[in-house]
Coordinates of C-alpha atoms in Angstrom, one line a residue:
M1 CA -14.2 -3.7 -23.8
I2 CA -16.3 -6.9 -23.5
Q3 CA -20.0 -7.0 -24.2
A4 CA -22.1 -7.1 -21.1
T5 CA -23.9 -10.2 -22.2
R6 CA -20.6 -12.0 -22.7
L7 CA -19.4 -10.9 -19.3
A8 CA -22.6 -12.1 -17.6
C9 CA -22.4 -15.5 -19.3
A10 CA -18.8 -15.9 -18.3
L11 CA -19.4 -15.5 -14.6
A12 CA -21.1 -18.1 -12.3
L13 CA -22.3 -17.6 -8.8
F14 CA -20.3 -19.2 -6.1
A15 CA -22.9 -20.9 -3.9
P16 CA -21.9 -24.3 -2.5
A17 CA -24.6 -26.7 -1.7
A18 CA -26.1 -26.2 1.8
G19 CA -24.8 -28.8 4.3
A20 CA -22.1 -30.1 2.1
A21 CA -19.2 -31.6 4.1
Q22 CA -15.8 -30.1 3.6
S23 CA -13.6 -32.5 1.8
A24 CA -9.8 -32.8 2.2
A25 CA -7.9 -29.8 0.8
P26 CA -7.3 -30.3 -2.9
R27 CA -3.7 -31.1 -3.9
P28 CA -1.7 -28.0 -5.1
E29 CA -1.6 -29.2 -8.7
V30 CA -5.4 -29.6 -8.8
V31 CA -5.8 -26.0 -7.7
R32 CA -3.2 -24.8 -10.2
Q33 CA -5.0 -26.7 -13.0
A34 CA -8.4 -25.2 -11.9
V35 CA -7.0 -21.6 -12.0
S36 CA -5.3 -22.2 -15.4
A37 CA -8.5 -23.6 -16.9
H38 CA -10.6 -20.8 -15.5
L39 CA -8.3 -18.2 -16.9
A40 CA -8.2 -19.9 -20.3
R41 CA -12.0 -19.6 -20.4
H42 CA -12.7 -16.3 -18.6
Q43 CA -9.7 -14.0 -18.6
H44 CA -11.5 -11.6 -21.0
A45 CA -14.5 -11.5 -18.6
I46 CA -12.2 -10.9 -15.7
L47 CA -10.6 -8.0 -17.6
G48 CA -14.1 -6.7 -18.4
E49 CA -15.1 -6.7 -14.7
L50 CA -11.9 -4.8 -13.8
T51 CA -12.2 -2.2 -16.5
A52 CA -15.8 -1.6 -15.5
L53 CA -14.8 -1.0 -11.9
L54 CA -11.8 1.2 -13.0
A55 CA -14.1 3.4 -15.0
I56 CA -15.7 4.8 -11.8
P57 CA -13.7 7.7 -10.4
N58 CA -12.6 6.8 -6.8
V59 CA -10.7 9.7 -5.2
A60 CA -11.1 9.1 -1.5
R61 CA -12.6 12.6 -0.9
D62 CA -15.2 12.3 -3.6
S63 CA -18.0 10.8 -1.5
A64 CA -20.5 10.5 -4.3
N65 CA -18.3 8.5 -6.5
I66 CA -17.0 6.5 -3.6
R67 CA -20.5 5.4 -3.0
R68 CA -20.9 4.5 -6.7
N69 CA -17.8 2.3 -6.2
A70 CA -19.2 0.7 -3.1
A71 CA -22.4 -0.1 -5.0
A72 CA -20.4 -1.7 -7.8
V73 CA -18.4 -3.8 -5.5
M74 CA -21.6 -4.8 -3.7
A75 CA -23.0 -6.0 -7.0
L76 CA -19.8 -8.1 -7.7
L77 CA -20.3 -9.8 -4.3
E78 CA -24.0 -10.4 -4.9
R79 CA -23.2 -12.3 -8.1
R80 CA -21.2 -14.7 -6.1
G81 CA -23.9 -15.2 -3.4
L82 CA -21.7 -13.5 -0.7
A83 CA -24.5 -11.6 1.0
P84 CA -22.8 -8.3 0.9
R85 CA -23.5 -5.4 3.2
L86 CA -22.1 -1.9 3.8
L87 CA -20.3 -1.2 7.1
E88 CA -20.3 2.4 8.1
V89 CA -19.7 4.9 10.9
D90 CA -20.5 8.6 10.9
G91 CA -18.4 10.6 8.6
G92 CA -16.6 7.7 7.0
A93 CA -16.7 6.0 3.6
P94 CA -18.4 2.6 3.5
A95 CA -16.5 -0.6 3.7
V96 CA -18.0 -3.5 1.7
F97 CA -18.3 -6.8 3.5
G98 CA -19.1 -10.2 2.2
E99 CA -18.9 -13.7 3.8
L100 CA -18.8 -17.4 2.8
R101 CA -19.2 -20.0 5.5
V102 CA -17.6 -23.3 4.6
P103 CA -19.1 -26.4 6.2
G104 CA -16.4 -28.2 8.3
A105 CA -13.9 -25.3 8.2
T106 CA -12.4 -24.6 11.7
R107 CA -10.7 -21.3 10.9
T108 CA -11.9 -18.0 9.4
V109 CA -9.7 -15.6 7.3
V110 CA -10.6 -12.1 6.2
F111 CA -9.3 -10.9 2.8
Y112 CA -8.7 -7.2 2.7
A113 CA -8.4 -4.8 -0.3
H114 CA -9.5 -1.2 -0.9
Y115 CA -11.5 0.3 -3.7
D116 CA -10.6 4.0 -3.2
G117 CA -7.7 5.7 -5.0
Q118 CA -5.3 8.6 -4.9
P119 CA -6.0 12.0 -6.4
V120 CA -4.9 12.6 -10.0
D121 CA -3.3 15.4 -12.0
T122 CA -4.9 14.7 -15.4
A123 CA -2.3 16.9 -17.1
R124 CA 0.4 14.4 -16.2
W125 CA -1.4 11.4 -17.6
H126 CA -1.1 10.1 -21.2
S127 CA -4.7 8.9 -21.2
A128 CA -7.7 9.8 -19.0
P129 CA -7.2 8.3 -15.5
W130 CA -10.7 6.7 -15.4
T131 CA -10.8 5.5 -19.0
P132 CA -8.9 2.2 -18.8
V133 CA -6.5 1.7 -21.7
L134 CA -4.6 -1.4 -22.8
R135 CA -1.0 -0.9 -24.1
A136 CA 1.5 -3.5 -25.2
G137 CA 4.0 -2.6 -22.5
G138 CA 4.8 -0.2 -19.6
D139 CA 5.4 2.9 -21.8
A140 CA 2.4 5.2 -21.3
R141 CA 3.4 6.9 -24.5
G142 CA 2.6 3.8 -26.5
A143 CA -0.5 3.7 -28.7
P144 CA -3.6 2.1 -27.1
L145 CA -4.4 -1.4 -28.3
P146 CA -7.6 -2.1 -30.1
P147 CA -10.3 -4.1 -28.3
P148 CA -8.8 -7.5 -27.8
D149 CA -9.9 -10.6 -29.8
T150 CA -12.0 -12.5 -27.2
T151 CA -11.2 -15.8 -29.0
R152 CA -7.5 -15.4 -28.3
P153 CA -5.6 -15.3 -25.0
L154 CA -4.6 -12.0 -23.6
D155 CA -0.8 -11.3 -23.7
P156 CA 0.4 -11.4 -20.1
D157 CA 2.8 -8.5 -20.8
W158 CA 0.0 -6.1 -21.8
R159 CA -0.7 -3.4 -19.3
L160 CA -3.9 -1.8 -18.3
F161 CA -3.6 1.9 -17.5
A162 CA -6.0 3.6 -15.1
R163 CA -6.1 5.0 -11.6
S164 CA -6.2 2.1 -9.1
A165 CA -5.4 -0.5 -11.8
S166 CA -2.8 -1.8 -9.4
D167 CA -3.6 0.0 -6.2
D168 CA -6.0 -1.5 -5.3
K169 CA -8.9 -2.6 -7.5
A170 CA -7.0 -5.4 -9.2
P171 CA -7.0 -7.4 -6.0
V172 CA -10.7 -6.8 -5.5
I173 CA -11.4 -8.5 -8.9
G174 CA -8.6 -11.0 -8.4
L175 CA -10.0 -12.3 -5.1
L176 CA -13.5 -12.8 -6.7
A177 CA -12.0 -14.5 -9.8
A178 CA -10.1 -16.9 -7.5
L179 CA -13.4 -17.8 -5.8
D180 CA -14.9 -18.3 -9.3
A181 CA -12.1 -20.6 -10.3
L182 CA -12.5 -22.8 -7.3
R183 CA -16.3 -23.0 -7.7
E184 CA -16.0 -23.9 -11.4
A185 CA -13.7 -26.8 -10.6
G186 CA -15.9 -28.0 -7.7
L187 CA -13.3 -27.2 -5.1
S188 CA -14.2 -26.0 -1.6
P189 CA -12.2 -23.4 0.4
S190 CA -10.5 -24.8 3.4
V191 CA -11.3 -21.8 5.6
N192 CA -14.4 -19.7 6.2
L193 CA -14.0 -16.6 4.0
K194 CA -14.8 -13.0 4.8
F195 CA -14.1 -10.0 2.5
F196 CA -13.5 -6.4 3.7
F197 CA -13.1 -3.8 0.9
D198 CA -12.1 -0.5 2.4
G199 CA -13.3 2.8 1.0
E200 CA -10.9 5.3 2.5
E201 CA -7.4 3.6 2.7
E202 CA -5.8 6.3 0.5
A203 CA -7.1 8.9 3.0
G204 CA -5.4 7.0 5.8
S205 CA -8.4 5.0 6.9
P206 CA -9.3 7.6 9.5
H207 CA -12.6 5.9 10.5
V208 CA -11.4 2.3 10.3
A209 CA -10.8 2.0 14.1
A210 CA -14.3 3.0 14.9
L211 CA -15.7 0.8 12.2
L212 CA -13.7 -2.2 13.5
R213 CA -15.0 -1.6 17.0
R214 CA -18.6 -1.2 15.9
H215 CA -18.5 -4.5 13.8
A216 CA -16.1 -6.5 16.0
A217 CA -18.2 -9.6 16.1
L218 CA -18.9 -9.6 12.4
L219 CA -15.2 -9.1 11.5
G220 CA -13.9 -11.6 13.9
A221 CA -11.4 -14.1 12.3
D222 CA -8.3 -16.1 13.0
A223 CA -6.2 -14.0 10.5
W224 CA -6.4 -11.2 8.1
V225 CA -4.8 -11.2 4.6
F226 CA -4.1 -7.8 3.1
C227 CA -4.1 -7.9 -0.7
D228 CA -2.2 -4.6 -1.3
G229 CA 1.3 -3.5 -2.3
P230 CA 3.6 -4.4 -5.2
A231 CA 5.6 -7.5 -6.0
H232 CA 9.3 -7.6 -5.3
P233 CA 11.5 -5.5 -7.7
S234 CA 12.6 -8.9 -9.2
G235 CA 9.0 -9.2 -10.5
R236 CA 8.2 -12.0 -8.1
P237 CA 5.1 -11.9 -5.9
Q238 CA 5.8 -11.7 -2.2
V239 CA 4.3 -12.7 1.1
V240 CA 5.0 -9.8 3.4
Y241 CA 4.8 -9.9 7.2
G242 CA 5.0 -6.2 8.1
V243 CA 4.8 -2.6 7.0
R244 CA 6.6 0.5 8.1
G245 CA 4.7 3.2 9.9
V246 CA 4.5 6.7 8.6
F247 CA 4.4 10.2 10.1
D248 CA 4.7 13.6 8.3
L249 CA 5.7 17.1 9.1
E250 CA 5.8 20.6 7.4
M251 CA 8.6 22.7 8.9
T252 CA 8.8 26.4 8.2
V253 CA 11.6 28.8 9.2
Y254 CA 11.4 32.6 8.9
G255 CA 13.4 35.5 7.6
P256 CA 12.4 39.2 7.2
S257 CA 8.7 40.1 7.2
R258 CA 9.1 41.2 3.6
A259 CA 11.5 40.2 0.8
L260 CA 14.7 42.3 0.9
H261 CA 17.2 43.3 -1.7
S262 CA 20.1 40.8 -1.4
G263 CA 22.7 43.6 -2.1
H264 CA 21.4 46.0 0.5
Y265 CA 20.6 43.5 3.2
G266 CA 22.6 40.3 2.4
N267 CA 24.9 39.1 5.2
W268 CA 22.8 41.0 7.6
A269 CA 19.2 39.8 7.4
P270 CA 19.0 36.0 8.0
N271 CA 18.1 34.0 4.9
P272 CA 15.4 31.4 5.8
I273 CA 16.5 29.0 3.0
V274 CA 20.0 28.9 4.4
R275 CA 18.7 28.2 7.8
L276 CA 16.3 25.6 6.6
A277 CA 19.2 23.8 4.7
A278 CA 21.3 23.8 7.9
L279 CA 18.3 22.5 9.9
I280 CA 17.8 19.7 7.5
T281 CA 21.4 18.6 7.6
A282 CA 21.1 18.6 11.4
L283 CA 18.3 16.0 11.1
R284 CA 19.9 13.6 8.6
D285 CA 23.1 13.3 6.6
E286 CA 23.4 12.7 2.9
N287 CA 23.8 9.0 3.5
G288 CA 20.4 8.7 5.1
S289 CA 21.6 8.4 8.7
I290 CA 19.2 10.1 11.1
L291 CA 21.0 12.5 13.5
I292 CA 18.1 13.0 16.0
A293 CA 19.2 11.9 19.5
G294 CA 17.4 8.7 20.6
F295 CA 15.7 8.2 17.2
H296 CA 16.8 4.5 17.0
D297 CA 16.3 3.6 20.7
D298 CA 12.9 1.9 20.1
V299 CA 13.8 0.0 17.0
R300 CA 13.1 -3.7 17.5
P301 CA 15.9 -5.9 16.2
L302 CA 15.2 -8.2 13.3
S303 CA 14.7 -11.8 14.3
A304 CA 16.8 -14.6 12.9
A305 CA 14.0 -15.6 10.6
D306 CA 13.7 -12.0 9.4
R307 CA 17.4 -11.8 8.6
A308 CA 17.4 -15.2 6.9
A309 CA 14.5 -14.1 4.7
I310 CA 16.3 -10.9 3.7
A311 CA 19.4 -12.8 2.9
A312 CA 17.4 -15.2 0.6
L313 CA 16.0 -12.4 -1.5
P314 CA 17.2 -12.3 -5.1
P315 CA 19.7 -9.5 -5.9
V316 CA 18.0 -6.6 -7.6
D317 CA 20.1 -3.5 -6.5
A318 CA 22.4 -3.4 -9.6
A319 CA 19.4 -3.7 -12.0
L320 CA 17.4 -1.1 -10.1
R321 CA 20.4 1.3 -10.1
A322 CA 20.7 1.0 -13.9
E323 CA 16.9 1.3 -14.4
L324 CA 16.8 4.5 -12.2
Q325 CA 20.1 5.8 -13.5
L326 CA 21.6 6.0 -10.0
G327 CA 25.4 6.4 -9.7
G328 CA 25.2 5.3 -6.0
T329 CA 22.7 4.7 -3.2
E330 CA 22.4 5.8 0.4
G331 CA 23.9 3.5 2.9
E332 CA 26.1 1.5 0.6
P333 CA 27.1 -1.3 0.7
A334 CA 23.7 -2.1 2.4
L335 CA 21.1 -3.4 0.0
L336 CA 17.6 -2.1 -0.6
A337 CA 16.0 -4.9 1.4
E338 CA 18.2 -4.1 4.4
R339 CA 17.5 -0.4 4.2
I340 CA 13.7 -0.6 4.1
A341 CA 13.9 -2.6 7.3
L342 CA 15.3 0.5 9.0
P343 CA 13.5 3.8 9.8
A344 CA 13.9 6.7 7.4
L345 CA 13.6 10.4 7.2
N346 CA 12.6 11.5 3.7
L347 CA 12.7 15.1 2.5
R348 CA 9.8 15.2 0.1
G349 CA 9.8 18.9 -0.9
I350 CA 11.3 22.3 -0.2
R351 CA 9.6 25.7 -0.9
G352 CA 11.3 29.0 -0.7
G353 CA 12.2 31.9 -3.0
A354 CA 12.2 31.3 -6.7
T355 CA 14.3 29.9 -9.5
G356 CA 14.6 30.2 -13.3
A357 CA 12.7 32.9 -15.0
L358 CA 11.0 34.0 -11.7
V359 CA 14.2 34.4 -9.7
T360 CA 15.0 37.7 -8.0
N361 CA 18.0 38.9 -6.1
S362 CA 16.3 39.0 -2.8
I363 CA 16.2 37.4 0.6
P364 CA 12.9 35.5 1.0
T365 CA 10.5 35.8 3.9
E366 CA 10.3 32.1 4.8
A367 CA 11.2 28.6 3.6
T368 CA 9.3 25.3 4.2
A369 CA 10.4 21.7 4.1
S370 CA 8.0 18.8 3.9
I371 CA 9.2 15.6 5.6
D372 CA 7.9 12.1 6.0
F373 CA 9.2 9.6 8.5
R374 CA 9.0 5.9 7.9
L375 CA 8.9 4.0 11.2
V376 CA 9.7 0.4 12.1
P377 CA 8.6 -1.6 15.1
D378 CA 8.5 -0.4 18.0
Q379 CA 8.7 3.3 17.1
T380 CA 5.6 5.4 17.6
P381 CA 4.7 8.8 16.0
E382 CA 4.2 10.3 19.5
H383 CA 7.8 9.5 20.6
I384 CA 9.3 10.5 17.3
R385 CA 7.6 13.9 17.6
A386 CA 8.9 14.4 21.1
L387 CA 12.4 13.5 20.0
L388 CA 12.5 15.8 17.1
E389 CA 11.1 18.7 19.0
S390 CA 13.7 18.2 21.7
H391 CA 16.4 18.1 19.0
L392 CA 15.2 21.4 17.5
R393 CA 15.2 23.1 20.9
G394 CA 18.7 21.8 21.5
L395 CA 19.7 23.6 18.3
G396 CA 18.3 26.8 19.8
Y397 CA 15.0 27.0 18.0
F398 CA 11.7 28.2 19.5
I399 CA 8.8 26.1 18.3
S400 CA 5.5 27.5 17.2
Y401 CA 2.5 25.4 16.0
D402 CA 0.7 28.4 14.4
A403 CA 1.6 31.2 12.1
P404 CA 3.8 33.4 14.3
D405 CA 2.8 37.0 15.0
S406 CA 5.2 39.9 15.0
A407 CA 5.8 39.6 18.8
I408 CA 6.9 36.0 18.5
R409 CA 9.1 36.7 15.5
M410 CA 10.8 39.6 17.3
A411 CA 11.3 37.6 20.5
H412 CA 13.0 34.6 18.9
P413 CA 16.0 34.9 16.6
K414 CA 15.6 31.2 15.6
L415 CA 12.0 30.3 15.0
V416 CA 10.4 27.2 13.4
R417 CA 6.8 26.4 12.9
L418 CA 5.9 22.7 13.0
Q419 CA 2.7 21.4 11.3
W420 CA 2.4 17.7 12.2
G421 CA 0.2 15.4 10.1
A422 CA -1.5 12.2 11.1
G423 CA 0.6 9.1 11.4
Y424 CA 0.7 5.5 12.6
P425 CA 3.2 3.0 13.8
A426 CA 4.7 0.0 12.0
L427 CA 3.6 -3.6 12.4
R428 CA 5.5 -6.9 11.9
T429 CA 3.9 -10.3 12.3
P430 CA 6.4 -13.0 13.3
M431 CA 7.5 -15.1 10.4
S432 CA 7.7 -18.1 12.7
L433 CA 4.0 -18.3 13.5
P434 CA 2.2 -21.4 12.0
V435 CA 0.0 -19.2 9.9
S436 CA 3.0 -17.3 8.6
R437 CA 4.7 -20.5 7.6
A438 CA 1.5 -21.8 6.1
M439 CA 0.9 -18.7 4.0
A440 CA 4.5 -18.8 2.6
R441 CA 3.9 -22.5 1.7
V442 CA 0.6 -22.0 -0.1
A443 CA 2.1 -19.1 -2.1
D444 CA 4.9 -21.3 -3.2
Q445 CA 2.5 -24.0 -4.1
A446 CA 0.6 -21.6 -6.4
L447 CA 3.8 -20.5 -8.2
P448 CA 6.5 -23.0 -7.3
G449 CA 9.9 -21.4 -6.8
R450 CA 8.6 -17.9 -7.8
T451 CA 7.2 -16.4 -4.6
L452 CA 9.2 -14.6 -1.8
A453 CA 8.8 -14.3 1.9
V454 CA 9.7 -10.8 3.1
P455 CA 9.7 -9.5 6.7
I456 CA 8.6 -5.9 6.0
L457 CA 7.3 -3.8 3.1
G458 CA 9.0 -0.5 2.5
G459 CA 5.6 1.3 2.2
S460 CA 3.0 1.9 4.8
L461 CA -0.5 0.6 5.5
P462 CA -2.6 1.5 8.6
M463 CA -2.5 -2.2 9.8
H464 CA -1.8 -1.1 13.4
E465 CA -5.5 -0.1 13.6
F466 CA -6.4 -3.7 12.7
D467 CA -3.8 -5.1 15.1
A468 CA -5.1 -3.0 18.0
A469 CA -8.7 -3.9 17.4
L470 CA -8.4 -7.6 16.3
H471 CA -5.3 -9.1 17.9
V472 CA -4.8 -11.7 15.2
P473 CA -2.0 -12.3 12.7
L474 CA -1.9 -9.9 9.7
I475 CA -0.2 -10.9 6.5
I476 CA 0.2 -9.2 3.1
L477 CA 0.0 -10.9 -0.3
A478 CA 1.6 -8.4 -2.7
V479 CA 1.2 -9.4 -6.3
V480 CA 0.9 -6.4 -8.7
N481 CA 3.9 -5.3 -10.8
Y482 CA 6.4 -3.2 -8.8
D483 CA 6.8 -0.7 -11.7
N484 CA 3.1 0.2 -11.6
N485 CA 3.3 3.9 -11.0
Q486 CA 0.9 3.6 -8.0
H487 CA 0.0 7.0 -6.5
S488 CA 1.4 8.7 -9.6
S489 CA 0.4 9.4 -13.2
D490 CA 0.0 6.5 -15.7
E491 CA -0.7 3.9 -13.0
N492 CA -0.8 0.5 -14.6
L493 CA -1.2 -3.2 -14.1
R494 CA 0.6 -5.9 -16.0
L495 CA -2.0 -8.6 -16.8
G496 CA 0.4 -11.5 -16.0
H497 CA 0.8 -10.3 -12.5
L498 CA -3.0 -10.3 -12.0
W499 CA -3.2 -13.9 -13.3
D500 CA -0.5 -14.9 -10.9
G501 CA -2.3 -13.1 -8.1
I502 CA -5.5 -15.0 -8.8
G503 CA -3.5 -18.2 -8.6
I504 CA -2.1 -17.3 -5.2
Y505 CA -5.5 -16.1 -3.8
A506 CA -7.1 -19.4 -5.0
M507 CA -4.4 -21.5 -3.4
A508 CA -4.7 -19.6 -0.1
M509 CA -8.4 -20.1 -0.1
A510 CA -8.2 -23.8 -1.0
R511 CA -5.2 -24.9 1.1
L512 CA -4.5 -22.4 3.9
G513 CA -6.6 -24.2 6.4
A514 CA -4.8 -27.6 5.8
E515 CA -1.3 -26.1 5.8
W516 CA -2.1 -24.0 8.9
S517 CA -3.2 -27.1 10.8
A518 CA -0.1 -29.0 9.6
A519 CA 2.2 -26.2 10.7
S520 CA 0.5 -26.0 14.1
A521 CA 0.8 -29.7 14.6
A522 CA 4.5 -29.6 13.7
E523 CA 5.0 -26.8 16.3
A524 CA 3.2 -28.8 19.0
R525 CA 5.4 -31.9 18.5
P526 CA 8.3 -32.1 21.0

């Protein structure tokens, strides 16, 4: 999209002079001006770096291409003089690490993003997932735009379509562009900077705990900032202080050993679809209320600061209902922001029998439901599993964890097979901490009056592993457009959201140390 020579000339290494003393944090308007000037000169080059990275397939299980991505991210860090290295453990994808020590800085912050992505079903995409395409808006059916005129600004409403355009390669590029903007303006970060770019987040980061333990000294910091997740449905970037946990389950119930004619055997042979439907309604009702005894016992109440933050969020429910063509919502009159602060049981799929042209008048042999739980502090996957299994036994079901043989099927009139997936608990950093208040302040300084502080994200990230290993505050800067189709076909990034994200990242780097110190001093005063 941009010639390599033009891209190379547009980017400068970030390498502050050795021994330079850290000056006072620049005023917010100075940082905003620096970012604006940098984007005016280099936004085409930034887009070029992003499209080049997006062109490398990055499905988490594709180890060869994951390593190509890691090498590409390494090269991006090398251009900035960040002394990158790969962090690895046996069997895991590499994380890319870089570091910038700032003379005079007293705190260290790690910025996290991930470069791997979700699998794709190419038949569902309107363009090739790893061939980045610019379109004038969010409609993937729109014609691709021609290569942009590099002498004119990019339209902030244009969207870049590709796998990981939003989740999560845009923040990788955005963080480095923020660093470039500060350097070009001669501004120093106010904290020591470390960068951790994960290579298996979309696979659940199964090796991150071991990696954090092995490299504990290298990854030590006073806080971690996770640059992942979408902006608020109002379109405004958000500082988020927690994520829900997640746990999944496949649940199968059984009927006859072979499909039976529904006329000859109906009302006699148990129908597994009917039993499964009854079982699902015994777990949750149509309004989203979870009926498992004790399920809510471990839920930590929201703090006063959490409740105040939710109350201050802009109203989006009516607009979302219209956009999604919903005649009503679960839990009304509760709002979306209130509902995602609660645990949830989602039925994500049912399989059994057939419909349409394949339908037969028969009783099927089995039926399966796929379920995911969204957990909130202080629920754990282990306790939720114990509660659900106790609930099923109370309903008269015998539980099997393997495909049942004929003896087990004959011995138990009500039989269910449970296949539990991996899971992890939720995490919520107190919004009252000095660093929490400081981060909300620098985000607002980057985009005055436009950023939001939110206690918990509806989605899930394996932040509990970082919390268990690091014991430092963990905060999310969520900047990409909420309607980005992440994890789905036609994933996209609105360019204006990337530009806003660069502004927030730059302000956090330049002013977080000063605002953190001010918030800590205010807390210490009687």
